[in-house]
Amino acid sequence: MYERSTDDTIEAIKNIKAHINPFNLSITKSTSSLAGDVVTIERSSRSKIYKWTRDHGIQYEPVSELASLGQAYASVFWDPKSNWIVVAFKGTDPRSFEEWTTDFTASFDRAHDHIPGFNMVHRGFKERLFPRKIGSRQRKPWSSIVGAIKIVSEGLSKDLAPDTKINVWFTGHSLGTALATLAYSKALVSSKDLPDTVILRDAYLFATPITVDKATRHHFNDKMFAKDSDVPHTMWRVTNRNDAVATALPDWGDDDKRVLSENNLLGFSHLGIEIFMKTGPHASQVKGNRVKTYGKFEVHITSKFTQEEIIAQRDFAEKNNWTLGKLCSLFQLIPILGNFLAHATVNYYDQLDQIALLPCVDRE
């Protein structure tokens, strides 16, 4: 789950505004000096992520602000010694009214011109990735993302054996996961946008809101689960408890038995297969098209650690921070408030730490 601070980016924007004469729109500071100040301020927002990536031997670079001023980001992560790229979308900032409004505003917009075969999608999410209006010197967010994948994949290919493919995954949390849903769908449907050296793999999405209508979900499933596909794909939606963003809004479009018009705002639907995390020893639950379509399709929760090692790590962590951990779990049981608390990234990390390594059971 990609979490980048927006404070420094907003500070950079304010720094520009402070040097603009409101009467004639002229800049009161030299352009080069102002640009240097902005770069210095904005780079500090990446400092924690840069440290984390250095510690883990991987690299990171932001590629698009997704038609917003410091609220949403898309970035790429990669291992310079391997053959993978992760495209990550920043989650909702708890302090950002704009982002929460986007998450909970239900309105449809046609997406066929941007994602062939798609019908109606969530307007707010579409505008972040495929904005109708954009500055003359700005690149569209999707073009920037594709450009970054191309540049990084070309760099990785130079140090790999000939014909080695570069694996690309998508991920996000909250608002970021909704954008990752549409971006992954675009990569799936418009596969020629990606370099020939790239293989589109899975998407791992945390706290996913409703994004599309039923017709779009059906088209996505047809593309996603084509039996003649050379590479199996899965879009995983991971949900913590009754997370408000993932579960609170009407999702009647998930139910094929309901007959709804394409303009019915109750007809929004999710894409992908949902993993509803449960605390061990209980098995997590799974729900989604592929589970029903492919008779023996099973989902197993696995880890490089054994269940005993995970329990030991959990016990050690709780001894060092018992009060906070227990309070977070208890607060999530409070009606309504708990639904919003369940959405926090810290509680997703916490629940992932408690999940049992077992086959999932069907969730009706």
C-alpha positions as MATLAB code, in Angstrom:
seq = 'MYERSTDDTIEAIKNIKAHINPFNLSITKSTSSLAGDVVTIERSSRSKIYKWTRDHGIQYEPVSELASLGQAYASVFWDPKSNWIVVAFKGTDPRSFEEWTTDFTASFDRAHDHIPGFNMVHRGFKERLFPRKIGSRQRKPWSSIVGAIKIVSEGLSKDLAPDTKINVWFTGHSLGTALATLAYSKALVSSKDLPDTVILRDAYLFATPITVDKATRHHFNDKMFAKDSDVPHTMWRVTNRNDAVATALPDWGDDDKRVLSENNLLGFSHLGIEIFMKTGPHASQVKGNRVKTYGKFEVHITSKFTQEEIIAQRDFAEKNNWTLGKLCSLFQLIPILGNFLAHATVNYYDQLDQIALLPCVDRE';
ca = [
       0.000    0.000    0.000;
       1.643    3.164   -1.302;
       1.344    6.114    1.109;
       3.135    9.306    0.151;
       2.871   12.596    2.073;
       1.062   15.379    0.212;
       2.132   18.140    2.596;
       5.345   19.055    0.797;
       3.703   19.072   -2.623;
       1.030   21.449   -1.333;
       3.785   23.593    0.193;
       5.502   23.723   -3.213;
       2.269   24.942   -4.816;
       1.867   27.617   -2.134;
       5.467   28.688   -2.744;
       4.666   29.389   -6.395;
       1.464   31.248   -5.491;
       3.316   33.490   -3.025;
       5.525   34.829   -5.825;
       2.748   35.613   -8.317;
       1.633   39.248   -8.582;
      -2.197   39.060   -8.400;
      -2.633   42.238  -10.431;
      -0.743   41.296  -13.584;
      -0.010   37.575  -12.958;
       3.726   38.196  -13.261;
       6.181   36.162  -11.173;
       8.085   38.241   -8.616;
      10.994   35.788   -8.295;
      13.344   34.468  -10.987;
      11.995   31.370  -12.697;
      15.153   29.317  -12.115;
      15.283   30.222   -8.416;
      11.592   29.475   -7.941;
      11.900   26.159   -9.767;
      14.816   25.183   -7.547;
      12.814   25.966   -4.419;
       9.858   23.928   -5.632;
      12.004   20.903   -6.530;
      13.703   20.977   -3.119;
      10.396   21.193   -1.242;
       8.623   18.589   -3.346;
      11.454   16.034   -3.161;
      11.251   15.977    0.616;
       7.791   14.365    0.277;
       9.530   11.324   -1.154;
      12.281   11.019    1.460;
      10.700    8.239    3.547;
       9.860    6.181    0.484;
      13.352    6.642   -0.945;
      14.825    5.412    2.352;
      12.523    2.390    2.390;
      13.347    1.469   -1.203;
      17.094    1.838   -0.593;
      16.835   -0.427    2.452;
      15.107   -3.074    0.339;
      17.297   -2.755   -2.737;
      14.587   -1.478   -5.065;
      13.975    1.783   -6.894;
      11.014    4.132   -7.067;
       9.876    7.101   -9.091;
       6.579    9.043   -9.171;
       5.176    9.325  -12.686;
       1.856   11.221  -12.481;
      -0.175   13.390  -10.105;
      -3.347   12.118  -11.795;
      -4.953   15.427  -12.703;
      -4.804   16.765   -9.148;
      -2.657   19.163   -7.120;
      -0.943   16.926   -4.633;
      -3.855   14.630   -3.800;
      -3.314   11.536   -5.955;
      -0.159    9.923   -7.274;
       0.884    7.048   -9.488;
       4.415    5.722   -9.099;
       6.517    2.816  -10.289;
       8.667    0.529   -8.154;
      11.184   -1.927   -9.591;
      14.155   -4.121   -8.740;
      17.134   -3.139  -10.935;
      18.455   -6.711  -10.653;
      15.219   -8.471  -11.524;
      12.425   -8.435  -14.112;
       9.427   -6.888  -12.380;
       7.677   -3.519  -12.106;
       4.886   -2.533   -9.712;
       2.617    0.376  -10.651;
       1.256    1.755   -7.363;
      -1.475    4.324   -6.740;
      -1.567    6.383   -3.555;
      -4.468    5.830   -1.172;
      -6.953    8.324    0.248;
      -5.425   10.818    2.676;
      -7.590   10.830    5.867;
      -7.284   14.661    5.930;
      -8.317   15.196    2.308;
     -11.970   16.164    1.881;
     -11.492   16.108   -1.903;
     -10.416   12.474   -1.906;
     -13.191   11.309    0.432;
     -15.695   13.168   -1.747;
     -14.392   11.315   -4.803;
     -14.654    7.975   -2.972;
     -18.280    8.513   -1.917;
     -19.671   10.431   -4.907;
     -21.748    8.099   -7.059;
     -22.148    9.212  -10.666;
     -21.625    7.404  -13.956;
     -19.739    8.433  -17.072;
     -19.136    6.576  -20.330;
     -15.651    5.120  -20.662;
     -15.689    3.398  -24.063;
     -13.508    6.072  -25.696;
     -10.783    5.412  -23.119;
     -11.221    1.702  -22.328;
     -12.706   -0.079  -25.382;
     -15.694   -2.235  -24.506;
     -16.331   -0.552  -21.162;
     -19.728    1.062  -20.673;
     -20.306    3.137  -17.516;
     -17.673    3.819  -14.849;
     -17.403    6.026  -11.752;
     -16.992    9.585  -13.102;
     -14.682   10.833  -10.348;
     -12.222    7.983  -10.798;
     -12.292    8.234  -14.600;
     -11.512   11.949  -14.473;
      -8.349   11.281  -12.451;
      -6.968    8.856  -15.016;
      -8.570   10.162  -18.232;
      -9.362   13.869  -17.595;
     -11.484   15.704  -20.149;
      -9.508   18.909  -19.663;
      -5.754   19.083  -19.302;
      -3.125   21.774  -19.811;
      -1.581   22.159  -23.261;
       1.877   21.166  -21.979;
       0.700   18.380  -19.715;
       0.705   14.686  -20.535;
      -2.402   12.681  -19.821;
      -1.949   10.500  -16.722;
      -2.334    7.220  -18.611;
       0.283    8.300  -21.169;
       2.692    9.144  -18.341;
       2.162    5.738  -16.719;
       2.695    3.858  -19.981;
       5.770    5.981  -20.691;
       7.251    5.105  -17.296;
       6.626    1.381  -17.812;
       8.348    1.593  -21.193;
      11.414    3.448  -19.862;
      11.887    1.172  -16.844;
      11.294   -2.042  -18.810;
      13.831   -0.982  -21.437;
      16.378   -0.299  -18.710;
      15.775   -3.668  -17.055;
      15.964   -5.553  -20.359;
      19.518   -4.336  -20.983;
      20.815   -6.469  -18.103;
      18.653   -9.531  -18.728;
      18.952  -12.486  -21.067;
      17.448  -11.922  -24.534;
      13.671  -12.419  -24.743;
      13.242  -12.168  -20.955;
       9.841  -10.675  -20.225;
       9.220   -7.920  -17.680;
       6.344   -8.705  -15.306;
       4.069   -5.785  -14.398;
       1.728   -5.714  -11.393;
      -0.723   -3.024  -10.267;
      -1.666   -2.121   -6.700;
      -3.331    0.599   -4.633;
      -5.408    1.429   -1.564;
      -8.780    3.212   -1.398;
      -8.902    5.983   -4.038;
      -5.640    4.534   -5.333;
      -7.154    1.110   -5.743;
     -10.083    2.508   -7.747;
      -7.602    4.191  -10.086;
      -5.531    1.007  -10.207;
      -8.708   -0.860  -11.197;
      -9.248    1.374  -14.232;
      -5.546    1.526  -15.111;
      -5.222   -2.257  -14.952;
      -8.379   -2.603  -17.061;
      -6.913   -0.220  -19.637;
      -3.679   -2.237  -19.733;
      -5.678   -5.453  -20.141;
      -8.048   -4.226  -22.853;
      -5.547   -1.995  -24.706;
      -2.593   -4.363  -24.404;
      -0.831   -2.766  -27.386;
      -0.258    0.334  -25.246;
       2.357   -1.670  -23.334;
       5.785   -2.605  -24.736;
       6.143   -6.067  -26.301;
       8.669   -6.976  -23.603;
       6.041   -6.602  -20.865;
       3.655   -9.214  -19.434;
       0.650   -7.936  -17.503;
       0.315   -9.967  -14.319;
      -2.128   -9.572  -11.409;
      -3.547   -6.608   -9.521;
      -3.554   -6.560   -5.710;
      -6.087   -3.998   -4.530;
      -6.833   -3.021   -0.935;
     -10.115   -1.370    0.162;
     -11.665   -1.183   -3.294;
     -14.783    0.961   -3.835;
     -17.421    0.315   -6.489;
     -16.158    1.470   -9.890;
     -18.233    0.248  -12.864;
     -21.670   -0.873  -14.017;
     -22.752   -4.473  -14.581;
     -22.192   -4.441  -18.363;
     -18.631   -3.250  -17.840;
     -18.021   -5.970  -15.253;
     -19.156   -8.607  -17.736;
     -16.864   -7.236  -20.454;
     -13.950   -7.147  -18.018;
     -14.555  -10.766  -17.016;
     -14.680  -11.855  -20.667;
     -11.271  -10.267  -21.249;
      -9.791  -11.274  -17.920;
     -10.758  -14.921  -17.878;
     -10.467  -15.806  -21.570;
      -9.604  -19.506  -21.630;
      -7.247  -19.060  -24.591;
      -5.137  -16.523  -22.677;
      -1.429  -17.369  -22.583;
      -1.023  -15.768  -19.158;
      -3.572  -16.233  -16.352;
      -4.654  -12.978  -14.725;
      -6.456  -12.237  -11.489;
      -7.542   -8.954   -9.965;
      -7.556   -9.477   -6.205;
      -9.654   -7.184   -3.991;
      -8.582   -7.464   -0.350;
     -11.132   -6.241    2.217;
     -10.690   -5.669    5.953;
     -13.846   -6.273    7.988;
     -16.737   -3.981    6.979;
     -14.503   -1.279    5.518;
     -16.788    1.665    4.680;
     -15.200    2.488    1.320;
     -15.213   -1.141    0.168;
     -18.647   -2.161    1.471;
     -20.855    0.824    2.409;
     -22.057    2.029   -1.007;
     -24.795    0.151   -2.940;
     -23.269   -2.555   -5.144;
     -26.347   -4.166   -6.664;
     -24.432   -4.447   -9.922;
     -22.455   -7.288   -8.342;
     -25.631   -9.397   -8.388;
     -26.481  -10.784  -11.829;
     -29.999  -11.637  -10.660;
     -30.933   -7.957  -10.325;
     -32.283   -6.214  -13.433;
     -31.160   -2.575  -13.436;
     -30.960    0.176  -16.043;
     -27.487    1.394  -16.951;
     -28.220    4.780  -15.343;
     -29.373    3.332  -12.015;
     -26.936    4.635   -9.390;
     -27.606    1.548   -7.274;
     -26.143   -0.558  -10.068;
     -22.469    0.075   -9.406;
     -20.280   -3.002   -9.328;
     -16.826   -4.150   -8.256;
     -14.283   -5.781  -10.525;
     -12.164   -8.769   -9.598;
     -12.189  -11.415   -6.878;
     -12.695  -10.340   -3.272;
     -10.660  -11.763   -0.403;
     -12.468  -10.938    2.837;
      -9.768  -11.272    5.483;
     -10.575  -13.223    8.640;
      -8.504  -13.603   11.785;
      -6.959  -17.029   12.333;
      -7.817  -19.774   12.998;
     -10.829  -18.891   10.822;
     -10.428  -19.209    7.052;
     -10.696  -16.052    4.953;
     -13.581  -15.797    2.502;
     -13.529  -15.435   -1.277;
     -16.127  -14.096   -3.692;
     -15.997  -13.361   -7.409;
     -16.666  -14.427  -10.981;
     -13.729  -16.736  -11.503;
     -14.515  -18.744   -8.379;
     -17.923  -19.684   -9.783;
     -16.942  -20.021  -13.441;
     -13.971  -22.335  -12.973;
     -15.310  -25.354  -11.064;
     -12.152  -26.367   -9.174;
     -10.708  -22.887   -8.780;
      -9.423  -22.523   -5.223;
      -7.756  -19.689   -3.351;
      -5.116  -20.500   -0.738;
      -3.537  -17.947    1.598;
       0.196  -18.711    1.730;
       3.352  -17.095    3.084;
       7.095  -17.645    3.103;
       6.654  -17.903    6.886;
       4.943  -20.846    8.576;
       1.760  -20.313   10.559;
       3.749  -20.900   13.752;
       6.301  -18.242   12.793;
       3.528  -15.753   12.014;
       1.866  -16.395   15.385;
       5.219  -15.967   17.158;
       5.856  -12.678   15.319;
       2.364  -11.498   16.231;
       2.858  -12.378   19.902;
       6.175  -10.511   19.958;
       4.626   -7.424   18.349;
       1.693   -7.395   20.775;
       3.989   -7.617   23.792;
       5.762   -4.471   22.606;
       2.627   -2.548   21.638;
      -0.269   -4.429   23.208;
      -2.512   -1.506   24.140;
      -2.536    0.210   20.740;
      -3.079   -3.033   18.840;
      -5.991   -4.119   21.020;
      -7.603   -0.679   20.894;
      -7.423   -0.613   17.075;
      -9.155   -3.998   16.934;
     -11.821   -3.035   19.469;
     -12.604    0.325   17.857;
     -13.327   -1.430   14.555;
     -16.243   -3.209   16.247;
     -18.060    0.092   16.885;
     -20.957    0.540   14.389;
     -20.307    3.104   11.618;
     -17.142    4.502   13.247;
     -15.563    1.061   13.094;
     -16.357    0.826    9.372;
     -14.286    3.930    8.698;
     -11.481    2.836   11.026;
     -11.326   -0.506    9.210;
     -10.415    1.448    6.077;
      -7.116    2.746    7.500;
      -3.933    1.269    6.061;
      -2.605    0.503    9.545;
      -5.612   -1.745   10.169;
      -5.105   -3.494    6.834;
      -1.507   -4.222    7.815;
      -2.725   -5.420   11.205;
      -5.325   -7.759    9.714;
      -2.845   -9.159    7.190;
      -0.675   -9.994   10.186;
      -3.521  -12.024   11.730;
      -4.722  -13.903    8.659;
      -4.653  -17.719    8.714;
      -2.693  -19.725    6.125;
      -5.666  -21.755    4.950;
      -7.750  -22.338    1.811;
     -10.447  -19.672    1.500;
     -14.118  -20.561    1.761;
     -16.853  -19.171   -0.488;
     -18.522  -15.939    0.637;
     -22.126  -15.618   -0.457;
];
